[in-house]
Coordinates of C-alpha atoms in Angstrom, one line a residue:
M1 CA 0.0 0.0 0.0
A2 CA 1.1 3.6 -0.7
M3 CA -0.1 7.0 0.2
I4 CA -2.1 9.0 -2.4
D5 CA 0.1 12.2 -1.9
T6 CA -2.9 14.5 -1.7
Q7 CA -0.8 17.5 -0.6
T8 CA -3.9 18.5 1.4
F9 CA -5.9 19.0 -1.9
P10 CA -8.9 17.2 -3.3
L11 CA -9.5 16.2 -6.9
T12 CA -12.2 18.4 -8.2
K13 CA -14.4 17.7 -11.2
Q14 CA -12.6 20.5 -13.1
R15 CA -9.2 19.0 -12.4
L16 CA -10.2 15.5 -13.4
T17 CA -11.9 16.6 -16.7
T18 CA -8.9 18.7 -17.5
A19 CA -6.7 15.7 -17.0
L20 CA -8.8 13.4 -19.1
T21 CA -8.4 15.9 -22.0
L22 CA -4.8 16.9 -21.4
V23 CA -2.9 13.6 -20.7
P24 CA -3.7 12.0 -24.1
R25 CA -2.4 15.2 -25.8
Q26 CA 0.6 15.7 -23.6
P27 CA 1.9 12.6 -21.9
D28 CA 4.6 14.5 -20.2
A29 CA 2.2 17.1 -18.8
F30 CA 3.4 16.5 -15.2
S31 CA 7.1 16.5 -16.0
P32 CA 9.3 19.4 -14.7
N33 CA 9.9 20.8 -18.2
R34 CA 6.1 21.1 -18.7
M35 CA 5.3 22.5 -15.3
R36 CA 4.7 26.1 -16.2
E37 CA 2.4 25.2 -19.2
T38 CA 0.5 22.6 -17.1
R39 CA -0.1 25.0 -14.3
V40 CA -1.8 27.2 -16.7
Q41 CA -4.0 24.4 -18.0
F42 CA -5.1 23.4 -14.5
I43 CA -5.1 27.0 -13.1
S44 CA -3.1 25.5 -10.2
G45 CA 0.2 25.7 -8.4
K46 CA 3.0 23.1 -8.2
N47 CA 1.7 21.4 -5.1
V48 CA -1.8 21.1 -6.5
L49 CA -0.3 19.4 -9.7
S50 CA 1.4 16.9 -7.5
S51 CA -1.9 16.2 -5.8
I52 CA -3.8 15.9 -9.1
R53 CA -1.2 13.3 -10.3
G54 CA -1.4 11.5 -7.0
W55 CA -5.2 11.2 -7.2
L56 CA -5.1 10.1 -10.9
L57 CA -2.6 7.3 -10.1
A58 CA -4.6 6.3 -7.0
A59 CA -7.8 5.9 -9.0
N60 CA -5.9 4.1 -11.8
I61 CA -7.1 6.7 -14.3
I62 CA -3.5 7.2 -15.5
A63 CA -0.4 5.1 -15.4
N64 CA 3.1 6.3 -15.9
D65 CA 6.3 5.3 -17.6
K66 CA 9.1 7.4 -16.2
S67 CA 8.1 11.0 -16.9
R68 CA 5.3 10.1 -19.3
N69 CA 1.7 9.4 -18.3
F70 CA -1.1 7.8 -20.3
L71 CA -4.8 7.0 -19.7
T72 CA -5.5 3.5 -18.5
D73 CA -8.4 1.4 -19.9
Y74 CA -10.4 2.8 -17.0
G75 CA -9.5 6.4 -17.9
K76 CA -10.4 5.8 -21.5
Q77 CA -13.8 4.4 -20.4
L78 CA -14.5 7.6 -18.5
V79 CA -13.7 9.6 -21.6
V80 CA -16.1 7.5 -23.7
N81 CA -19.0 7.3 -21.2
D82 CA -18.8 10.5 -19.1
P83 CA -16.0 12.9 -20.2
Q84 CA -17.5 15.7 -18.1
M85 CA -17.8 13.5 -15.0
E86 CA -21.4 14.5 -14.5
K87 CA -22.8 11.1 -13.5
A88 CA -22.9 9.6 -10.0
R89 CA -22.0 6.2 -11.5
S90 CA -18.6 7.6 -12.7
W91 CA -17.8 8.8 -9.1
W92 CA -18.9 5.5 -7.7
S93 CA -16.3 3.9 -9.9
F94 CA -13.7 6.5 -8.9
H95 CA -14.4 5.8 -5.2
L96 CA -14.2 2.0 -5.6
N97 CA -11.1 2.2 -7.7
I98 CA -9.3 4.0 -4.9
C99 CA -10.5 1.6 -2.2
F100 CA -8.9 -1.3 -4.0
S101 CA -5.9 0.6 -5.3
E102 CA -2.3 0.0 -4.4
R103 CA -2.0 3.7 -3.7
C104 CA -5.1 4.0 -1.6
D105 CA -4.2 5.4 1.9
P106 CA -5.4 7.0 4.0
Y107 CA -8.6 6.9 1.8
R108 CA -9.1 3.1 2.3
A109 CA -8.1 3.3 6.0
L110 CA -10.6 6.2 6.6
F111 CA -13.5 4.0 5.5
Y112 CA -12.3 1.1 7.5
A113 CA -11.7 3.2 10.7
V114 CA -14.9 5.2 10.5
G115 CA -16.9 2.1 9.6
E116 CA -15.7 0.3 12.7
G117 CA -17.3 3.0 14.9
A118 CA -20.8 2.6 16.2
G119 CA -21.6 6.3 15.4
Y120 CA -19.7 9.5 14.9
V121 CA -15.9 9.2 15.3
L122 CA -13.9 12.2 16.6
D123 CA -11.2 13.2 14.1
D124 CA -8.3 13.8 16.5
E125 CA -4.8 12.5 17.2
A126 CA -6.1 9.2 18.5
F127 CA -7.9 8.8 15.2
L128 CA -4.7 9.4 13.3
W129 CA -3.0 6.6 15.4
K130 CA -5.9 4.3 14.4
L131 CA -5.4 5.1 10.8
A132 CA -1.7 4.5 11.2
A133 CA -2.4 1.1 12.7
I134 CA -4.7 0.1 9.9
I135 CA -2.2 1.2 7.3
G136 CA 0.6 -0.5 9.1
E137 CA -1.2 -3.9 8.8
E138 CA -0.8 -3.7 5.1
T139 CA 2.6 -2.2 4.7
S140 CA 6.0 -2.3 6.5
A141 CA 6.5 1.4 6.0
D142 CA 6.8 3.4 9.2
L143 CA 4.8 6.5 8.3
A144 CA 4.8 9.7 10.5
L145 CA 1.5 10.9 11.7
A146 CA 2.2 14.2 10.0
T147 CA 2.3 12.4 6.6
I148 CA -1.0 10.7 7.3
E149 CA -2.6 13.9 8.5
T150 CA -1.4 15.8 5.4
N151 CA -2.9 13.2 3.1
L152 CA -6.1 12.9 5.3
I153 CA -6.8 16.6 4.9
G154 CA -7.0 16.2 1.1
V155 CA -9.1 13.0 1.5
L156 CA -11.7 14.6 3.8
K157 CA -12.1 17.5 1.4
M158 CA -13.5 15.0 -1.1
F159 CA -16.5 14.5 1.2
D160 CA -17.2 18.1 2.1
G161 CA -18.6 21.2 0.3
D162 CA -19.5 20.8 -3.3
S163 CA -17.3 17.8 -4.1
P164 CA -19.0 15.1 -6.2
L165 CA -18.1 12.5 -3.6
S166 CA -19.9 14.7 -1.0
D167 CA -23.0 14.5 -3.3
L168 CA -22.9 10.7 -3.3
G169 CA -23.4 10.8 0.5
L170 CA -20.6 8.5 1.5
I171 CA -19.4 10.2 4.7
D172 CA -21.1 12.5 7.1
I173 CA -18.9 15.3 8.5
L174 CA -20.2 17.1 11.6
T175 CA -18.3 20.1 13.0
E176 CA -18.8 21.4 16.6
G177 CA -16.6 24.3 17.4
N178 CA -13.1 23.2 16.5
R179 CA -13.9 19.5 16.7
R180 CA -14.8 17.4 13.7
F181 CA -16.8 14.1 13.8
L182 CA -17.1 11.5 11.0
R183 CA -19.3 8.6 10.3
L184 CA -20.3 6.5 7.3
A185 CA -23.5 7.8 5.7
E186 CA -26.3 5.8 4.1
P187 CA -26.0 6.3 0.4
N188 CA -28.2 4.6 -2.2
V189 CA -25.7 2.0 -3.4
P190 CA -26.5 0.8 -7.0
E191 CA -26.4 -2.9 -7.5
Q192 CA -23.8 -2.4 -10.2
A193 CA -21.5 -0.8 -7.7
V194 CA -21.8 -3.8 -5.4
I195 CA -21.0 -6.1 -8.3
H196 CA -18.0 -4.0 -9.4
A197 CA -16.7 -3.8 -5.9
L198 CA -16.9 -7.6 -5.7
A199 CA -14.9 -7.9 -9.0
L200 CA -12.3 -5.5 -7.7
A201 CA -12.0 -7.4 -4.4
R202 CA -11.6 -10.7 -6.3
H203 CA -9.0 -9.2 -8.6
K204 CA -6.9 -7.7 -5.8
H205 CA -7.3 -10.1 -2.8
F206 CA -8.4 -13.5 -4.3
P207 CA -7.0 -13.7 -7.8
T208 CA -6.5 -17.5 -7.7
R209 CA -9.6 -18.4 -5.7
T210 CA -13.0 -19.5 -7.0
T211 CA -14.8 -19.3 -3.7
V212 CA -14.2 -17.1 -0.6
H213 CA -15.9 -17.1 2.8
F214 CA -18.2 -14.1 3.4
S215 CA -16.2 -13.4 6.5
E216 CA -13.1 -12.9 4.4
L217 CA -14.8 -10.1 2.5
V218 CA -15.8 -8.5 5.8
D219 CA -12.2 -8.8 7.1
K220 CA -11.0 -6.8 4.1
G221 CA -13.4 -4.0 4.9
F222 CA -15.5 -4.7 1.9
H223 CA -18.8 -3.6 3.5
H224 CA -17.3 -0.4 4.8
F225 CA -16.4 0.7 1.2
L226 CA -20.1 0.4 0.3
C227 CA -21.2 2.0 3.5
L228 CA -23.2 -1.1 4.5
S229 CA -23.5 -3.0 7.7
V230 CA -22.4 -6.7 7.7
T231 CA -26.1 -7.6 7.8
D232 CA -27.1 -5.4 4.9
L233 CA -24.1 -6.6 2.8
R234 CA -25.2 -10.2 3.4
K235 CA -28.7 -9.4 2.3
R236 CA -27.6 -7.5 -0.8
L237 CA -25.4 -10.3 -1.9
R238 CA -28.1 -12.9 -1.2
D239 CA -30.6 -11.0 -3.2
L240 CA -28.3 -10.1 -6.1
G241 CA -27.1 -13.8 -6.2
R242 CA -30.7 -14.8 -6.8
S243 CA -31.2 -12.4 -9.7
I244 CA -30.9 -13.9 -13.2
I245 CA -29.0 -10.8 -14.2
W246 CA -26.0 -11.6 -12.0
Q247 CA -26.0 -15.4 -11.9
Q248 CA -23.0 -15.7 -14.2
H249 CA -21.1 -13.2 -12.1
F250 CA -21.3 -14.9 -8.7
E251 CA -23.3 -17.2 -6.4
F252 CA -24.0 -16.5 -2.7
L253 CA -23.9 -19.8 -0.9
E254 CA -25.6 -20.0 2.5
G255 CA -24.2 -22.5 5.0
Q256 CA -25.4 -23.4 8.4
D257 CA -22.3 -21.9 10.0
L258 CA -20.5 -20.2 7.1
D259 CA -21.8 -18.2 4.1
S260 CA -19.5 -18.0 1.1
V261 CA -19.3 -16.4 -2.4
R262 CA -18.5 -18.3 -5.5
F263 CA -17.1 -16.2 -8.3
G264 CA -18.5 -16.6 -11.8
E265 CA -16.8 -16.3 -15.2
R266 CA -18.2 -12.8 -15.8
L267 CA -17.0 -11.3 -12.6
N268 CA -14.1 -9.4 -13.9
P269 CA -13.4 -5.6 -13.4
S270 CA -13.5 -4.7 -17.1
Q271 CA -17.0 -6.2 -17.6
T272 CA -18.4 -5.0 -14.3
L273 CA -17.0 -1.5 -14.9
L274 CA -19.1 -1.2 -18.1
N275 CA -22.2 -2.4 -16.2
L276 CA -21.6 0.3 -13.7
L277 CA -20.8 3.2 -16.1
Q278 CA -23.6 2.3 -18.6
E279 CA -26.4 0.8 -16.7
S280 CA -26.7 2.1 -13.1
D281 CA -29.0 4.8 -12.0
D282 CA -27.7 8.1 -10.7
T283 CA -27.7 8.2 -6.9
W284 CA -27.0 11.9 -6.1
I285 CA -28.4 12.9 -2.7

C-alpha cells in the first residue's frame, strides 16, 4: 500500500476533466519541463499538480512510464462514457477504484476506521493513530503521523462542500466548534456498484480463488467501502445472487455456520465497470 500524496488538496471535477483531455495530448504534462504550461492548464500551483497526479494514479485513471503518463483502460472508459464526469456512476467507480488501489491510503483506511465505529468518530490524534495502525497492517512502512494527516486533509475535502463525492453521500462530517466528527453515511448503493466492488476485491485479494468465505470479504473492509453493515451486505449479496442478471457473475452460498461467495466467469473488473458506467441509475443525494 502507498499514500495518495494529496498534498492536502482534493481532486475536483474541473481538475479531473482537464486531466482526461490533457494527458492524451501531452503525456509529459506532469514533468518538470512542462510545469509552467501545465499549471496554466489546471489553473493551479505546483503542489496542486502533485496532488492531481497522485489522485489520478490512486484511482488508476492514469499510469506512468518514467516521466510520461497515459490513460489506462479505465481512464479511457471515463472519456467514452462520461467525459465531463457529471454522473454519479462515474464517481462510484472512482471511489471504488481507490478503495482497491495499491495507492489508496489514507482513503481506504478512513472508510475502515470510520466504519468500525458505532456512530460518529472524533477526528483527533487518536484517530490518526488508528489510521496508522490500519495502514501498518498492510505495509511495512513506518509513516509519520504528519504524513498521514497531510494526506487525510485532502481526502476529507473530497466529502465536504461541493465535491462530487460529497454529493454521493458516503461520509457525514459534523463540526462542533473546533472539533470534527465523522461517520459512514447511508448512500443509495446501486447494484452495479456492489458487483463492481466484488470484482475489484476478487482481482486484488483473491485472484486465484473461485470461492471465498463471506467473513473474508468483511475482514478486508468490503462492507465499509459500500457504507453497508455486515447484515445489509449479506442481504444485498443474497438478493443479487438470486437475480438472473448476475447469476453468471457470482453465487451466494448459504451454509449453516459459514456463508460464502463463488465467483463466476463474468466477474471481472473490465466487464463490471461497463455495467456500472452504462447501466446504473444516478444516486446523487
